């Protein structure tokens, strides 16, 4: 029986040698605009009318609630706009300085294994962070990518949450480059109060969005296959 996420990802048929579109948006993208775009693109992918797509963007400051979100974890409901989504997970923050990558992939040709897909997304983040000498780690009891700090403390540096429709994924991952970390105090991030949140800059690394994007694109193809087409 396969138990660890590493084994799940290794044994899954996630890698597909087909072209994947890649879009990078400048400026801040409104969440409702992004969500509408994802719904439309996922439907086109499912019907065979569009290529798979990964979309790099930043949002204005906001909170999103996944399907497991509890109202008690929204500590300051009037601070930023709150969007209720159909993705998995609980509350999270998005805002300037955080790289969001929405991942619209067709799992019907990538093994139809949701656990393996989540493990592959985590591996994508971890492999990318390692290029910047950041050791990101999984935790079996909580989704996301974590880094160890002093005195046994752990902080979350990246989050993920996905939704599937007709086996096409949307939503995706977020990595903290240089967001305002205090903004996470308005929620209990992912329902976890006993650990903190960090970023690449908070760890003392002057990484830019462009730096991170280049690494993410390279590591994406090594895990998910294919060739990225900038659109």
Short mmCIF file of N, CA, C and O in Angstrom, two decimals, residues 107-203:
data_model
loop_
_atom_site.label_atom_id
_atom_site.label_comp_id
_atom_site.label_asym_id
_atom_site.label_seq_id
_atom_site.Cartn_x
_atom_site.Cartn_y
_atom_site.Cartn_z
N UNK A 107 -6.71 15.93 -15.85
CA UNK A 107 -6.28 14.73 -15.12
C UNK A 107 -6.81 13.45 -15.76
O UNK A 107 -6.36 12.36 -15.40
N UNK A 108 -7.73 13.57 -16.70
CA UNK A 108 -8.20 12.35 -17.37
C UNK A 108 -7.08 11.71 -18.18
O UNK A 108 -7.13 10.51 -18.47
N UNK A 109 -6.06 12.50 -18.53
CA UNK A 109 -4.90 11.93 -19.22
C UNK A 109 -3.65 11.96 -18.34
O UNK A 109 -2.55 11.69 -18.82
N UNK A 110 -3.84 12.26 -17.06
CA UNK A 110 -2.73 12.30 -16.11
C UNK A 110 -2.98 11.39 -14.92
O UNK A 110 -2.56 11.67 -13.80
N UNK A 111 -3.68 10.29 -15.15
CA UNK A 111 -3.81 9.26 -14.13
C UNK A 111 -5.08 9.29 -13.29
O UNK A 111 -5.37 8.33 -12.59
N UNK A 112 -5.85 10.39 -13.34
CA UNK A 112 -7.08 10.50 -12.54
C UNK A 112 -6.85 10.15 -11.06
O UNK A 112 -7.69 9.51 -10.42
N UNK A 113 -5.73 10.59 -10.53
CA UNK A 113 -5.39 10.31 -9.14
C UNK A 113 -5.20 11.65 -8.43
O UNK A 113 -4.18 12.31 -8.58
N UNK A 114 -6.21 12.06 -7.66
CA UNK A 114 -6.19 13.38 -7.05
C UNK A 114 -5.08 13.48 -6.00
O UNK A 114 -4.39 14.51 -5.91
N UNK A 115 -4.89 12.44 -5.21
CA UNK A 115 -3.82 12.47 -4.20
C UNK A 115 -2.46 12.62 -4.86
O UNK A 115 -1.60 13.37 -4.39
N UNK A 116 -2.27 11.93 -5.97
CA UNK A 116 -0.99 12.03 -6.68
C UNK A 116 -0.82 13.42 -7.27
O UNK A 116 0.29 13.97 -7.29
N UNK A 117 -1.89 14.01 -7.74
CA UNK A 117 -1.82 15.34 -8.31
C UNK A 117 -1.43 16.36 -7.25
O UNK A 117 -0.57 17.22 -7.47
N UNK A 118 -2.04 16.28 -6.07
CA UNK A 118 -1.69 17.18 -4.98
C UNK A 118 -0.23 16.98 -4.58
O UNK A 118 0.52 17.95 -4.35
N UNK A 119 0.22 15.73 -4.51
CA UNK A 119 1.61 15.45 -4.19
C UNK A 119 2.56 16.03 -5.23
O UNK A 119 3.63 16.55 -4.90
N UNK A 120 2.16 15.97 -6.49
CA UNK A 120 2.99 16.54 -7.56
C UNK A 120 3.05 18.05 -7.45
O UNK A 120 4.11 18.66 -7.69
N UNK A 121 1.95 18.70 -7.10
CA UNK A 121 1.96 20.15 -6.90
C UNK A 121 2.90 20.52 -5.76
O UNK A 121 3.66 21.50 -5.84
N UNK A 122 2.85 19.77 -4.67
CA UNK A 122 3.76 20.02 -3.55
C UNK A 122 5.21 19.82 -3.98
O UNK A 122 6.09 20.62 -3.62
N UNK A 123 5.46 18.77 -4.74
CA UNK A 123 6.83 18.51 -5.22
C UNK A 123 7.31 19.65 -6.11
O UNK A 123 8.48 20.05 -6.06
N UNK A 124 6.43 20.18 -6.93
CA UNK A 124 6.76 21.32 -7.79
C UNK A 124 7.22 22.51 -6.96
O UNK A 124 8.24 23.14 -7.25
N UNK A 125 6.48 22.81 -5.90
CA UNK A 125 6.85 23.92 -5.01
C UNK A 125 8.18 23.64 -4.32
O UNK A 125 9.09 24.49 -4.29
N UNK A 126 8.31 22.45 -3.76
CA UNK A 126 9.52 22.10 -3.00
C UNK A 126 10.75 22.14 -3.87
O UNK A 126 11.80 22.69 -3.49
N UNK A 127 10.67 21.57 -5.06
CA UNK A 127 11.82 21.58 -5.97
C UNK A 127 12.19 23.00 -6.37
O UNK A 127 13.38 23.32 -6.53
N UNK A 128 11.21 23.85 -6.56
CA UNK A 128 11.47 25.24 -6.94
C UNK A 128 12.12 26.01 -5.80
O UNK A 128 13.09 26.76 -6.00
N UNK A 129 11.62 25.84 -4.59
CA UNK A 129 12.19 26.53 -3.44
C UNK A 129 13.63 26.12 -3.19
O UNK A 129 14.47 26.93 -2.77
N UNK A 130 13.93 24.85 -3.45
CA UNK A 130 15.28 24.34 -3.18
C UNK A 130 16.33 25.06 -4.03
O UNK A 130 17.48 25.18 -3.62
N UNK A 131 15.94 25.53 -5.20
CA UNK A 131 16.87 26.30 -6.05
C UNK A 131 17.35 27.55 -5.32
O UNK A 131 18.48 28.01 -5.51
N UNK A 132 16.53 28.09 -4.42
CA UNK A 132 16.88 29.27 -3.63
C UNK A 132 17.40 28.90 -2.24
O UNK A 132 17.42 29.72 -1.34
N UNK A 133 17.80 27.62 -2.09
CA UNK A 133 18.34 27.10 -0.83
C UNK A 133 17.33 27.13 0.31
O UNK A 133 17.70 27.26 1.49
N UNK A 134 16.06 27.01 -0.05
CA UNK A 134 15.00 26.90 0.95
C UNK A 134 14.54 25.45 0.98
O UNK A 134 14.16 24.90 -0.06
N UNK A 135 14.58 24.84 2.14
CA UNK A 135 14.16 23.45 2.29
C UNK A 135 12.69 23.44 2.69
O UNK A 135 12.33 23.63 3.86
N UNK A 136 11.85 23.26 1.71
CA UNK A 136 10.42 23.14 1.98
C UNK A 136 10.07 21.69 2.29
O UNK A 136 10.66 20.77 1.71
N UNK A 137 9.12 21.50 3.18
CA UNK A 137 8.76 20.14 3.61
C UNK A 137 7.25 19.96 3.59
O UNK A 137 6.48 20.89 3.83
N UNK A 138 6.83 18.72 3.32
CA UNK A 138 5.43 18.32 3.44
C UNK A 138 5.14 17.92 4.88
O UNK A 138 6.03 17.56 5.63
N UNK A 139 3.89 17.93 5.21
CA UNK A 139 3.42 17.37 6.47
C UNK A 139 2.22 16.50 6.15
O UNK A 139 1.29 16.94 5.47
N UNK A 140 2.22 15.28 6.62
CA UNK A 140 1.15 14.34 6.28
C UNK A 140 -0.20 14.78 6.82
O UNK A 140 -1.24 14.42 6.27
N UNK A 141 -0.19 15.59 7.90
CA UNK A 141 -1.46 15.97 8.51
C UNK A 141 -1.95 17.36 8.10
O UNK A 141 -2.97 17.83 8.58
N UNK A 142 -1.20 18.04 7.21
CA UNK A 142 -1.63 19.36 6.76
C UNK A 142 -1.05 19.65 5.39
O UNK A 142 0.13 19.44 5.13
N UNK A 143 -1.92 20.15 4.52
CA UNK A 143 -1.52 20.44 3.15
C UNK A 143 -0.73 21.74 3.10
O UNK A 143 -0.93 22.64 3.91
N UNK A 144 0.17 21.84 2.16
CA UNK A 144 0.98 23.03 2.01
C UNK A 144 2.45 22.69 2.11
O UNK A 144 2.83 21.51 2.21
N UNK A 145 3.29 23.71 2.04
CA UNK A 145 4.73 23.51 2.14
C UNK A 145 5.24 24.37 3.30
O UNK A 145 4.91 25.56 3.41
N UNK A 146 6.09 23.75 4.12
CA UNK A 146 6.51 24.34 5.39
C UNK A 146 8.02 24.44 5.47
O UNK A 146 8.74 23.62 4.88
N UNK A 147 8.51 25.44 6.22
CA UNK A 147 9.95 25.56 6.47
C UNK A 147 10.17 25.61 7.98
O UNK A 147 9.37 26.18 8.72
N UNK A 148 11.25 24.98 8.40
CA UNK A 148 11.60 24.98 9.82
C UNK A 148 12.32 26.27 10.17
O UNK A 148 13.17 26.74 9.43
N UNK A 149 11.97 26.82 11.33
CA UNK A 149 12.62 28.03 11.84
C UNK A 149 13.34 27.68 13.13
O UNK A 149 13.50 26.52 13.50
N UNK A 150 13.77 28.67 13.86
CA UNK A 150 14.49 28.44 15.11
C UNK A 150 13.56 27.85 16.18
O UNK A 150 12.35 28.05 16.15
N UNK A 151 14.18 27.13 17.11
CA UNK A 151 13.48 26.59 18.28
C UNK A 151 12.32 25.69 17.89
O UNK A 151 11.29 25.63 18.57
N UNK A 152 12.47 24.96 16.80
CA UNK A 152 11.46 24.01 16.39
C UNK A 152 10.21 24.60 15.77
O UNK A 152 9.26 23.88 15.47
N UNK A 153 10.21 25.91 15.54
CA UNK A 153 9.05 26.56 14.94
C UNK A 153 8.96 26.21 13.45
O UNK A 153 9.97 26.00 12.79
N UNK A 154 7.74 26.15 12.94
CA UNK A 154 7.51 25.92 11.53
C UNK A 154 6.61 27.01 10.97
O UNK A 154 5.64 27.41 11.61
N UNK A 155 6.94 27.49 9.79
CA UNK A 155 6.11 28.49 9.12
C UNK A 155 5.72 27.99 7.74
O UNK A 155 6.49 27.29 7.07
N UNK A 156 4.54 28.38 7.31
CA UNK A 156 4.05 28.00 5.98
C UNK A 156 4.52 29.03 4.96
O UNK A 156 4.33 30.23 5.13
N UNK A 157 5.10 28.55 3.87
CA UNK A 157 5.59 29.43 2.82
C UNK A 157 4.75 29.32 1.55
O UNK A 157 4.78 30.20 0.70
N UNK A 158 4.01 28.25 1.42
CA UNK A 158 3.21 28.04 0.21
C UNK A 158 1.94 27.28 0.53
O UNK A 158 1.94 26.40 1.40
N UNK A 159 0.88 27.61 -0.17
CA UNK A 159 -0.41 26.95 0.02
C UNK A 159 -0.89 26.39 -1.31
O UNK A 159 -0.42 26.78 -2.38
N UNK A 160 -1.83 25.47 -1.23
CA UNK A 160 -2.43 24.96 -2.45
C UNK A 160 -3.86 24.53 -2.17
O UNK A 160 -4.21 24.12 -1.07
N UNK A 161 -4.67 24.67 -3.19
CA UNK A 161 -6.06 24.24 -3.12
C UNK A 161 -6.58 24.08 -4.54
O UNK A 161 -6.35 24.96 -5.38
N UNK A 162 -7.22 22.99 -4.82
CA UNK A 162 -7.67 22.72 -6.19
C UNK A 162 -9.15 22.37 -6.22
O UNK A 162 -9.76 22.02 -5.20
N UNK A 163 -9.69 22.47 -7.40
CA UNK A 163 -11.06 22.03 -7.68
C UNK A 163 -11.02 21.28 -9.00
O UNK A 163 -10.20 21.61 -9.88
N UNK A 164 -11.85 20.28 -9.14
CA UNK A 164 -11.92 19.52 -10.39
C UNK A 164 -13.32 19.61 -10.98
O UNK A 164 -14.31 19.57 -10.25
N UNK A 165 -13.38 19.74 -12.29
CA UNK A 165 -14.64 19.64 -13.01
C UNK A 165 -14.37 18.86 -14.29
O UNK A 165 -13.53 19.24 -15.08
N UNK A 166 -15.06 17.74 -14.44
CA UNK A 166 -14.84 16.83 -15.57
C UNK A 166 -13.35 16.47 -15.68
O UNK A 166 -12.80 16.37 -16.76
N UNK A 167 -12.72 16.29 -14.51
CA UNK A 167 -11.32 15.89 -14.38
C UNK A 167 -10.33 16.96 -14.82
O UNK A 167 -9.14 16.69 -14.94
N UNK A 168 -10.80 18.18 -15.02
CA UNK A 168 -9.88 19.29 -15.29
C UNK A 168 -9.74 20.10 -14.01
O UNK A 168 -10.74 20.46 -13.37
N UNK A 169 -8.50 20.38 -13.63
CA UNK A 169 -8.23 21.12 -12.40
C UNK A 169 -8.32 22.62 -12.63
O UNK A 169 -8.08 23.11 -13.74
N UNK A 170 -8.68 23.34 -11.58
CA UNK A 170 -8.44 24.78 -11.55
C UNK A 170 -8.21 25.21 -10.12
O UNK A 170 -8.14 24.38 -9.23
N UNK A 171 -7.98 26.51 -9.90
CA UNK A 171 -7.29 27.03 -8.72
C UNK A 171 -5.86 26.47 -8.76
O UNK A 171 -5.37 26.17 -9.83
N UNK A 172 -5.14 26.36 -7.65
CA UNK A 172 -3.76 25.92 -7.77
C UNK A 172 -2.91 26.21 -6.55
O UNK A 172 -3.27 25.80 -5.44
N UNK A 173 -1.80 26.94 -6.75
CA UNK A 173 -0.82 27.13 -5.68
C UNK A 173 -0.55 28.62 -5.46
O UNK A 173 -0.82 29.45 -6.32
N UNK A 174 -0.02 28.93 -4.28
CA UNK A 174 0.48 30.28 -4.02
C UNK A 174 1.76 30.18 -3.21
O UNK A 174 1.87 29.36 -2.30
N UNK A 175 2.74 31.01 -3.56
CA UNK A 175 4.03 31.04 -2.89
C UNK A 175 4.30 32.46 -2.42
O UNK A 175 4.17 33.42 -3.19
N UNK A 176 4.66 32.61 -1.16
CA UNK A 176 4.90 33.93 -0.59
C UNK A 176 6.30 34.41 -0.97
O UNK A 176 7.30 33.88 -0.48
N UNK A 177 6.36 35.41 -1.82
CA UNK A 177 7.63 36.03 -2.19
C UNK A 177 7.90 37.19 -1.24
O UNK A 177 8.86 37.17 -0.47
N UNK A 178 7.05 38.22 -1.30
CA UNK A 178 7.18 39.35 -0.37
C UNK A 178 5.82 39.99 -0.10
O UNK A 178 5.63 41.19 -0.28
N UNK A 179 4.84 39.21 0.35
CA UNK A 179 3.56 39.81 0.71
C UNK A 179 3.65 40.46 2.09
O UNK A 179 4.63 40.24 2.83
N UNK A 180 2.66 41.25 2.45
CA UNK A 180 2.55 41.79 3.79
C UNK A 180 2.06 40.66 4.70
O UNK A 180 0.88 40.32 4.71
N UNK A 181 2.97 40.07 5.47
CA UNK A 181 2.63 38.89 6.26
C UNK A 181 1.61 39.21 7.35
O UNK A 181 0.85 38.32 7.76
N UNK A 182 1.56 40.45 7.79
CA UNK A 182 0.60 40.80 8.83
C UNK A 182 -0.84 40.60 8.36
O UNK A 182 -1.75 40.37 9.17
N UNK A 183 -1.06 40.63 7.05
CA UNK A 183 -2.41 40.46 6.52
C UNK A 183 -2.96 39.05 6.77
O UNK A 183 -4.17 38.85 6.74
N UNK A 184 -2.08 38.10 7.02
CA UNK A 184 -2.54 36.75 7.34
C UNK A 184 -3.19 36.71 8.73
O UNK A 184 -3.88 35.74 9.05
N UNK A 185 -2.98 37.74 9.55
CA UNK A 185 -3.52 37.73 10.91
C UNK A 185 -5.03 37.89 10.94
O UNK A 185 -5.65 37.68 11.98
N UNK A 186 -5.63 38.25 9.80
CA UNK A 186 -7.08 38.39 9.76
C UNK A 186 -7.83 37.08 9.62
O UNK A 186 -9.05 37.04 9.67
N UNK A 187 -7.09 35.98 9.45
CA UNK A 187 -7.68 34.65 9.34
C UNK A 187 -6.85 33.67 10.14
O UNK A 187 -5.75 33.99 10.60
N UNK A 188 -7.37 32.48 10.33
CA UNK A 188 -6.56 31.35 10.78
C UNK A 188 -6.20 30.60 9.49
O UNK A 188 -7.04 29.89 8.94
N UNK A 189 -4.98 30.83 8.98
CA UNK A 189 -4.64 30.29 7.65
C UNK A 189 -4.79 28.77 7.60
O UNK A 189 -4.19 28.04 8.38
N UNK A 190 -5.63 28.33 6.69
CA UNK A 190 -5.87 26.89 6.49
C UNK A 190 -6.32 26.20 7.76
O UNK A 190 -6.13 24.99 7.93
N UNK A 191 -6.90 26.96 8.71
CA UNK A 191 -7.39 26.39 9.95
C UNK A 191 -6.31 26.00 10.93
O UNK A 191 -6.58 25.32 11.93
N UNK A 192 -5.07 26.45 10.70
CA UNK A 192 -3.94 26.05 11.55
C UNK A 192 -3.44 27.26 12.32
O UNK A 192 -2.88 28.19 11.74
N UNK A 193 -3.65 27.26 13.62
CA UNK A 193 -3.29 28.41 14.45
C UNK A 193 -1.95 28.25 15.17
O UNK A 193 -1.38 29.23 15.66
N UNK A 194 -1.44 27.02 15.23
CA UNK A 194 -0.24 26.77 16.03
C UNK A 194 1.07 27.00 15.27
O UNK A 194 2.14 26.84 15.82
N UNK A 195 0.96 27.37 13.98
CA UNK A 195 2.15 27.63 13.18
C UNK A 195 1.99 28.96 12.47
O UNK A 195 0.87 29.47 12.29
N UNK A 196 3.13 29.54 12.04
CA UNK A 196 3.11 30.85 11.42
C UNK A 196 3.21 30.80 9.91
O UNK A 196 3.06 29.75 9.28
N UNK A 197 3.46 31.98 9.34
CA UNK A 197 3.57 32.16 7.90
C UNK A 197 4.86 32.91 7.61
O UNK A 197 5.25 33.81 8.35
N UNK A 198 5.53 32.55 6.52
CA UNK A 198 6.77 33.23 6.14
C UNK A 198 6.78 33.47 4.64
O UNK A 198 5.83 33.14 3.92
N UNK A 199 7.86 34.09 4.18
CA UNK A 199 8.03 34.37 2.75
C UNK A 199 9.51 34.26 2.41
O UNK A 199 10.37 34.17 3.30
N UNK A 200 9.81 34.28 1.12
CA UNK A 200 11.21 34.22 0.71
C UNK A 200 11.99 35.42 1.24
O UNK A 200 13.11 35.27 1.74
N UNK A 201 11.41 36.60 1.15
CA UNK A 201 12.10 37.79 1.64
C UNK A 201 12.21 37.77 3.16
O UNK A 201 13.22 38.17 3.73
N UNK A 202 11.18 37.27 3.83
CA UNK A 202 11.23 37.13 5.29
C UNK A 202 12.36 36.20 5.72
O UNK A 202 12.94 36.37 6.80
N UNK A 203 12.68 35.24 4.87
CA UNK A 203 13.79 34.32 5.15
C UNK A 203 15.14 34.92 4.79
O UNK A 203 16.18 34.26 4.91
#
